[in-house]
């Protein structure tokens, strides 16, 4: 599918209250265009829950459910199983953030993947708890400032690395795991389309920059989404029925190209930048080794 | 006791201004409290914050409905919201605006002070964050506090969230604003429609809040109803599309988080300014530089 | 069809008889037999339900909420720690008005860890908005699973139900149970076809969205109104069930030999059963004692209990859990119901952690009540059989 083939209908309507330049809003809007009307959507507690709908108003035009924070995968599975039993032919998708996926939602996610529930799980990754005001999550990268990894006199930024959730999901041997970035529309659309048309558990992890939390000019959301892939901080791949494939080979440009645009990395020392660069290099070696193996 | 209501947008620092004012009043021997309206407003959406000052301990814990003063951090809000709503008789509006008070229309003739806080903050801080400069104007217009207390209050409260040097710069912005504030009276030519809200009884409200699309006296509710929320008012910069340069690559249409770029047939794009928040992604991503962001 | 079965089997068989669409459950002692039996029913093709073998009770209740919100008749079962783990999720269905049915095997909550009977798992959930019914025998367990569907799915109620059975005393005890034929149950219990809340792309609905203060208080009142409506619906359903199946449980409470009773004891669960015997013995001796079987704890039978104040001279309340710093939960609510009556009201705590509650213990309760009637009260809160504590 190409951009021009996308439906004109906005199932995630204008008038939502996301911050200007929100990467998560782009994910929701485009994903709904690909999935279409015949979809039930689940939302845990996250930014999208709040900016996508504050009672009695809502931006989504499809059946919509929120239960709690840490149970997106199992709630989506509950919907999907009930639809099946009631003979309603519809897809179920969960839109969770990185905190609700990598941290508090991990147990329910792993359980649903193990059972191969017939759902699409989208993690829109903005690398921190943005809804509650930019606290670090397991998905926050090394060095990044957040309100719980402040730049102090003794310690500055996050001291540990980003958790690699897509690889954890691959270890579940589910039909489809893919990573995407809003900066690569055709790649993103292909993966949404595959996820839509397959059966069983489908996991899509989408890099979704957040101007408010990352401290950059909102106009740069897509640009940052591209730079992250170019420098290797984020890698685009998919694993379809066990076949792993890198869908965009990174240029492996220096991470400084990527981090210099963002206030959250501004404080980093040369040593910290080297550590981050080392992590990227090592990660890429691991991933490219996987394609050979 | 006096009560102040601050109007701003998410991210503009209305809450910090309210807190700094409370601190300044405390430094002058008063009891003071400041609090936001606890919402979940995103950056850019209209928000309010409150400050309450008295000689003795303040017991009242409600929101402020009839303020003595209203402070407006963003003059575009004046066109959207009836900011004088509930303002006490003899109360005053302090507004960030390059205009003179008599050129501002608040829909009600009230004592009004104006200050070009945006200009001052751009000069002093390099960013249009007006929450410190506006406090200098508050001190001047009301005469309630000494500007030195305001400066100290700003340093106290702002340095909890930023570098102390930046907090001190903010204090300087307040001092400059103090000297430039103009006090007068606004005009009253327009009328504000009272904002309608759907307030059903528990019996009228869908059971368990399970809500299909419905029309109410206050407009649509339920799935898709956000379409009636015109977020275009959040905008500071406006994208202008040069149709001559557009090659219909549709990147802007794809990337727009608001979905406010409309495809007219296969040949033309149209920006729906009712919803555009002015993020600038479209201009940044346009391969032909066909979109330019201009200040509203 | 009469069969000699456990309480757990009765609870599981209730899922079959009500033809539930969806089950999500996680095993925990002493509830495990329920999930095992349901697995057998599903794998044998007896029960045509989507059965999700989840990885925790938190997920079990989450899945049930989602499935019920989609429009399915939904069932789960748990006990003790499992219920505690569900706690966060339990608040959702009473507000979204989702009539999930959940047998709970009353088991002690750690610490210390134990597996025996105590009600300190379900009593702390009393403010979540679930209907709560405590069963006396295995027959009542299956009958209440059926009735809970009927009550919970009633248009004026639409609330979830917990059906309680005492750990081991019912869950693992076999006794004869008369199972109705499924066709009879079909006639009694209509299919669940919710109109208020369901997920269907044909008619999109927003369910559970982020809600500001302007609407939450009304949502709370809706739950309260449903809970109050349930009083009459429960009475009606028990009557109708009685007419159809020959077993009428009498509404929110059942009175046993209360006609001219001077003192009465209020009990929940299986202690009721043994207490009936004690009442008979005392009556034989000419002592005017009576028993109230408190079936529904939510909604609490305020009016029924209040009426006792007009009649009796002392009231005793048995509790199998403690609200530390106050008294047993049933006692607290009974005193609330009896506000304004200057009769002695005593709280008896016994059987905590699964300790057996014997005829001797129950006799002690009646003896103490008869003393209290004469104005001789030692303690209002009486811990029976606690070493080092004067009862």
Short mmCIF file of C-alpha atoms in Angstrom, two decimals, chain B:
data_model
loop_
_atom_site.label_atom_id
_atom_site.label_comp_id
_atom_site.label_asym_id
_atom_site.label_seq_id
_atom_site.Cartn_x
_atom_site.Cartn_y
_atom_site.Cartn_z
CA UNK B 1 -8.19 38.48 50.61
CA UNK B 2 -7.71 38.72 46.88
CA UNK B 3 -8.04 36.02 44.28
CA UNK B 4 -6.37 35.78 40.89
CA UNK B 5 -7.20 33.60 37.90
CA UNK B 6 -4.51 32.96 35.30
CA UNK B 7 -5.43 32.03 31.74
CA UNK B 8 -2.82 30.40 29.58
CA UNK B 9 -2.19 27.40 27.41
CA UNK B 10 -0.69 24.08 28.39
CA UNK B 11 3.07 24.55 28.42
CA UNK B 12 2.99 28.34 28.83
CA UNK B 13 3.59 28.22 32.56
CA UNK B 14 0.35 29.65 33.96
CA UNK B 15 0.75 27.37 36.93
CA UNK B 16 4.30 28.53 37.61
CA UNK B 17 3.18 32.16 37.40
CA UNK B 18 0.43 31.45 39.93
CA UNK B 19 2.97 29.78 42.23
CA UNK B 20 5.52 32.58 41.91
CA UNK B 21 2.83 35.14 42.75
CA UNK B 22 1.88 33.14 45.85
CA UNK B 23 5.53 32.99 46.89
CA UNK B 24 5.96 36.73 46.36
CA UNK B 25 2.89 37.47 48.48
CA UNK B 26 4.19 35.11 51.17
CA UNK B 27 7.53 36.94 51.21
CA UNK B 28 5.58 40.10 52.08
CA UNK B 29 4.12 38.44 55.15
CA UNK B 30 0.89 37.12 53.67
CA UNK B 31 -0.60 33.66 53.58
CA UNK B 32 -0.97 32.48 49.99
CA UNK B 33 -1.88 29.43 47.95
CA UNK B 34 -1.65 28.63 44.26
CA UNK B 35 -3.15 25.72 42.42
CA UNK B 36 -3.92 24.60 38.88
CA UNK B 37 -7.24 23.30 37.66
CA UNK B 38 -6.32 19.65 37.80
CA UNK B 39 -7.03 18.62 34.26
CA UNK B 40 -5.09 16.58 31.78
CA UNK B 41 -4.61 19.33 29.28
CA UNK B 42 -1.98 18.88 26.64
CA UNK B 43 0.47 21.48 25.43
CA UNK B 44 -1.40 24.27 23.65
CA UNK B 45 -4.86 23.69 25.12
CA UNK B 46 -6.39 26.51 27.20
CA UNK B 47 -5.73 26.06 30.93
CA UNK B 48 -6.33 28.02 34.12
CA UNK B 49 -4.44 28.37 37.40
CA UNK B 50 -5.30 30.24 40.56
CA UNK B 51 -3.65 32.27 43.32
CA UNK B 52 -5.31 33.29 46.57
CA UNK B 53 -3.69 35.73 49.04
CA UNK B 54 -4.81 36.81 52.50
CA UNK B 55 -3.40 38.27 55.71
CA UNK B 56 -4.41 35.14 57.62
CA UNK B 57 -4.42 31.40 56.99
CA UNK B 58 -6.68 30.58 54.07
CA UNK B 59 -9.24 27.90 54.78
CA UNK B 60 -11.24 27.93 51.57
CA UNK B 61 -10.20 25.06 49.29
CA UNK B 62 -12.63 25.51 46.41
CA UNK B 63 -11.81 26.72 42.95
CA UNK B 64 -12.06 30.45 42.32
CA UNK B 65 -15.29 31.52 40.64
CA UNK B 66 -15.23 35.27 41.27
CA UNK B 67 -11.65 36.47 41.01
CA UNK B 68 -10.48 40.00 41.82
CA UNK B 69 -7.98 39.81 38.99
CA UNK B 70 -7.60 37.84 35.81
CA UNK B 71 -4.22 37.46 34.17
CA UNK B 72 -3.99 36.39 30.54
CA UNK B 73 -0.72 34.97 29.26
CA UNK B 74 -1.81 34.65 25.65
CA UNK B 75 -3.89 37.41 24.09
CA UNK B 76 -5.43 35.02 21.56
CA UNK B 77 -7.37 33.54 24.46
CA UNK B 78 -9.25 36.83 24.76
CA UNK B 79 -11.00 35.99 21.50
CA UNK B 80 -11.89 32.48 22.60
CA UNK B 81 -12.88 32.70 26.20
CA UNK B 82 -14.86 35.24 28.15
CA UNK B 83 -11.93 35.90 30.44
CA UNK B 84 -13.86 38.42 32.57
CA UNK B 85 -16.42 35.76 33.53
CA UNK B 86 -17.06 36.08 37.25
CA UNK B 87 -14.62 39.00 37.60
CA UNK B 88 -15.60 40.98 40.70
CA UNK B 89 -16.89 44.51 40.39
CA UNK B 90 -13.87 46.81 40.48
CA UNK B 91 -11.68 43.90 39.39
CA UNK B 92 -8.96 44.13 36.80
CA UNK B 93 -7.65 42.23 33.78
CA UNK B 94 -3.91 42.05 33.13
CA UNK B 95 -3.25 40.96 29.58
CA UNK B 96 -0.20 40.05 27.56
CA UNK B 97 -0.71 42.20 24.50
CA UNK B 98 1.16 44.74 22.43
CA UNK B 99 -2.09 46.70 22.21
CA UNK B 100 -3.26 49.53 24.44
CA UNK B 101 -5.99 48.62 26.94
CA UNK B 102 -8.61 50.69 25.09
CA UNK B 103 -7.97 48.64 21.92
CA UNK B 104 -8.81 45.39 23.64
CA UNK B 105 -12.36 44.13 23.63
CA UNK B 106 -13.25 42.00 26.61
CA UNK B 107 -16.99 42.24 26.13
CA UNK B 108 -17.29 44.15 29.39
CA UNK B 109 -15.75 47.47 30.40
CA UNK B 110 -13.22 46.71 33.08
CA UNK B 111 -10.02 48.20 34.31
CA UNK B 112 -7.35 46.64 32.09
CA UNK B 113 -3.59 46.61 32.03
CA UNK B 114 -1.56 45.50 29.04
CA UNK B 115 2.05 44.57 28.56
CA UNK B 116 3.88 43.16 25.54
CA UNK B 117 5.16 40.24 27.56
CA UNK B 118 5.86 38.23 24.41
CA UNK B 119 8.18 40.95 23.11
CA UNK B 120 9.96 41.25 26.47
CA UNK B 121 10.41 37.53 26.87
CA UNK B 122 11.74 37.17 23.34
CA UNK B 123 14.25 39.93 24.11
CA UNK B 124 15.32 38.69 27.52
CA UNK B 125 14.84 34.93 27.35
CA UNK B 126 14.90 34.31 23.62
CA UNK B 127 11.62 32.35 23.83
CA UNK B 128 8.02 33.57 23.95
CA UNK B 129 7.40 32.27 27.48
CA UNK B 130 5.49 35.06 29.13
CA UNK B 131 4.74 33.80 32.59
CA UNK B 132 7.44 35.87 34.31
CA UNK B 133 6.99 39.17 32.46
CA UNK B 134 3.25 39.13 33.11
CA UNK B 135 3.89 39.06 36.87
CA UNK B 136 5.83 42.34 36.63
CA UNK B 137 2.76 43.81 34.97
CA UNK B 138 0.58 42.40 37.74
CA UNK B 139 2.67 44.10 40.40
CA UNK B 140 2.58 47.43 38.58
CA UNK B 141 -1.09 47.37 37.65
CA UNK B 142 -2.43 46.27 41.02
CA UNK B 143 0.10 47.88 43.32
CA UNK B 144 -0.42 44.92 45.63
CA UNK B 145 3.19 43.81 45.73
CA UNK B 146 6.64 45.24 45.46
CA UNK B 147 8.44 44.29 42.25
CA UNK B 148 11.36 43.01 44.33
CA UNK B 149 9.08 40.45 45.97
CA UNK B 150 7.84 39.37 42.54
CA UNK B 151 11.44 38.93 41.39
CA UNK B 152 12.28 36.88 44.48
CA UNK B 153 9.12 34.82 44.05
CA UNK B 154 10.06 34.04 40.46
CA UNK B 155 13.57 33.00 41.40
CA UNK B 156 12.27 30.85 44.27
CA UNK B 157 9.67 28.97 42.28
CA UNK B 158 11.24 28.87 38.83
CA UNK B 159 14.61 27.63 40.06
CA UNK B 160 12.86 24.50 41.34
CA UNK B 161 12.27 23.58 37.71
CA UNK B 162 15.13 25.21 35.84
CA UNK B 163 18.65 26.50 36.09
CA UNK B 164 18.94 29.34 38.62
CA UNK B 165 20.49 31.65 36.03
CA UNK B 166 17.48 31.20 33.78
CA UNK B 167 15.19 31.85 36.74
CA UNK B 168 17.06 35.11 37.37
CA UNK B 169 16.63 36.08 33.72
CA UNK B 170 12.92 35.52 34.19
CA UNK B 171 12.98 37.86 37.18
CA UNK B 172 14.63 40.47 34.98
CA UNK B 173 11.85 40.08 32.40
CA UNK B 174 9.35 40.83 35.18
CA UNK B 175 11.24 43.96 36.18
CA UNK B 176 11.27 45.25 32.60
CA UNK B 177 7.56 44.51 32.26
CA UNK B 178 6.91 46.44 35.49
CA UNK B 179 8.20 49.61 33.89
CA UNK B 180 6.33 49.21 30.63
CA UNK B 181 2.85 48.30 31.85
CA UNK B 182 -0.01 50.47 30.63
CA UNK B 183 -3.18 50.76 32.73
CA UNK B 184 -6.48 51.85 31.29
CA UNK B 185 -9.92 50.53 30.47
CA UNK B 186 -10.83 48.04 27.78
CA UNK B 187 -13.69 48.37 25.34
CA UNK B 188 -16.86 46.30 25.37
CA UNK B 189 -18.24 45.75 21.91
CA UNK B 190 -18.57 42.03 21.56
CA UNK B 191 -20.63 39.52 23.40
CA UNK B 192 -19.55 36.05 24.40
CA UNK B 193 -21.88 33.15 24.05
CA UNK B 194 -22.08 31.12 27.20
CA UNK B 195 -20.31 27.84 26.59
CA UNK B 196 -22.81 25.03 26.41
CA UNK B 197 -22.16 21.84 28.29
CA UNK B 198 -24.00 18.58 28.23
CA UNK B 199 -24.96 17.92 31.84
CA UNK B 200 -27.39 15.00 31.82
CA UNK B 201 -29.01 13.67 34.96
CA UNK B 202 -27.85 10.22 35.98
CA UNK B 203 -30.96 8.80 34.32
CA UNK B 204 -30.40 10.68 31.08
CA UNK B 205 -26.73 9.70 31.00
CA UNK B 206 -26.10 6.41 29.14
CA UNK B 207 -25.85 3.57 31.64
CA UNK B 208 -22.24 2.94 32.55
CA UNK B 209 -21.28 5.86 30.29
CA UNK B 210 -21.44 3.48 27.33
CA UNK B 211 -22.03 6.12 24.71
CA UNK B 212 -22.93 5.72 21.04
CA UNK B 213 -22.84 8.80 18.78
CA UNK B 214 -25.54 11.15 20.09
CA UNK B 215 -26.67 14.70 19.49
CA UNK B 216 -27.15 16.73 22.65
CA UNK B 217 -28.06 20.34 23.35
CA UNK B 218 -24.30 20.99 23.55
CA UNK B 219 -23.44 19.22 20.32
CA UNK B 220 -22.20 15.75 19.42
CA UNK B 221 -20.98 13.28 22.02
CA UNK B 222 -19.61 9.75 21.70
CA UNK B 223 -17.51 8.25 18.87
CA UNK B 224 -16.12 10.84 16.47
CA UNK B 225 -17.56 13.80 18.43
CA UNK B 226 -14.18 15.49 18.85
CA UNK B 227 -14.75 16.78 15.32
CA UNK B 228 -16.61 19.66 16.95
CA UNK B 229 -13.55 20.66 18.97
CA UNK B 230 -11.87 23.32 16.89
CA UNK B 231 -8.22 23.09 17.89
CA UNK B 232 -7.16 25.70 15.34
CA UNK B 233 -7.27 28.29 18.11
CA UNK B 234 -4.16 26.72 19.65
CA UNK B 235 -2.05 27.88 16.73
CA UNK B 236 0.72 30.48 16.85
CA UNK B 237 2.14 29.77 13.39
CA UNK B 238 0.05 29.06 10.36
CA UNK B 239 1.04 26.90 7.38
CA UNK B 240 0.49 28.55 4.00
CA UNK B 241 0.49 26.20 1.05
CA UNK B 242 1.82 27.39 -2.30
CA UNK B 243 -0.27 25.38 -4.75
CA UNK B 244 2.11 26.21 -7.59
CA UNK B 245 4.94 24.36 -5.88
CA UNK B 246 2.87 21.39 -4.63
CA UNK B 247 3.54 18.12 -6.44
CA UNK B 248 0.88 16.16 -4.55
CA UNK B 249 3.39 13.81 -2.94
CA UNK B 250 0.95 13.69 0.01
CA UNK B 251 3.64 13.56 2.67
CA UNK B 252 2.02 16.49 4.50
CA UNK B 253 -1.35 14.78 4.28
CA UNK B 254 0.15 11.58 5.64
CA UNK B 255 2.16 13.13 8.47
CA UNK B 256 -0.36 15.67 9.75
CA UNK B 257 -1.19 14.54 13.31
CA UNK B 258 -4.46 16.45 13.14
CA UNK B 259 -5.63 15.07 9.81
CA UNK B 260 -6.38 18.64 8.83
CA UNK B 261 -4.90 18.62 5.34
CA UNK B 262 -7.72 17.72 3.02
CA UNK B 263 -7.38 16.10 -0.39
CA UNK B 264 -9.57 17.80 -2.93
CA UNK B 265 -9.74 15.34 -5.78
CA UNK B 266 -6.36 14.13 -6.94
CA UNK B 267 -4.92 17.51 -7.72
CA UNK B 268 -5.26 19.83 -4.77
CA UNK B 269 -4.65 19.94 -1.06
CA UNK B 270 -6.43 22.24 1.33
CA UNK B 271 -5.46 23.02 4.89
CA UNK B 272 -8.36 23.04 7.33
CA UNK B 273 -7.44 25.80 9.72
CA UNK B 274 -10.27 24.88 12.07
CA UNK B 275 -8.06 22.13 13.43
CA UNK B 276 -4.46 22.96 12.45
CA UNK B 277 -2.43 23.46 15.64
CA UNK B 278 0.49 24.88 13.69
CA UNK B 279 3.02 22.19 14.57
CA UNK B 280 4.90 22.76 11.32
CA UNK B 281 5.53 19.11 10.42
CA UNK B 282 3.98 19.68 6.98
CA UNK B 283 6.35 22.56 6.23
CA UNK B 284 9.34 20.67 7.60
CA UNK B 285 8.63 17.56 5.50
CA UNK B 286 7.55 19.16 2.24
CA UNK B 287 10.18 18.16 -0.33
CA UNK B 288 9.38 21.22 -2.47
CA UNK B 289 9.23 23.80 0.30
CA UNK B 290 5.70 24.53 -0.78
CA UNK B 291 4.52 25.20 2.77
CA UNK B 292 5.61 28.18 4.77
CA UNK B 293 4.88 28.79 8.45
CA UNK B 294 3.87 32.36 9.14
CA UNK B 295 3.05 34.00 12.48
CA UNK B 296 -0.67 34.41 12.99
#
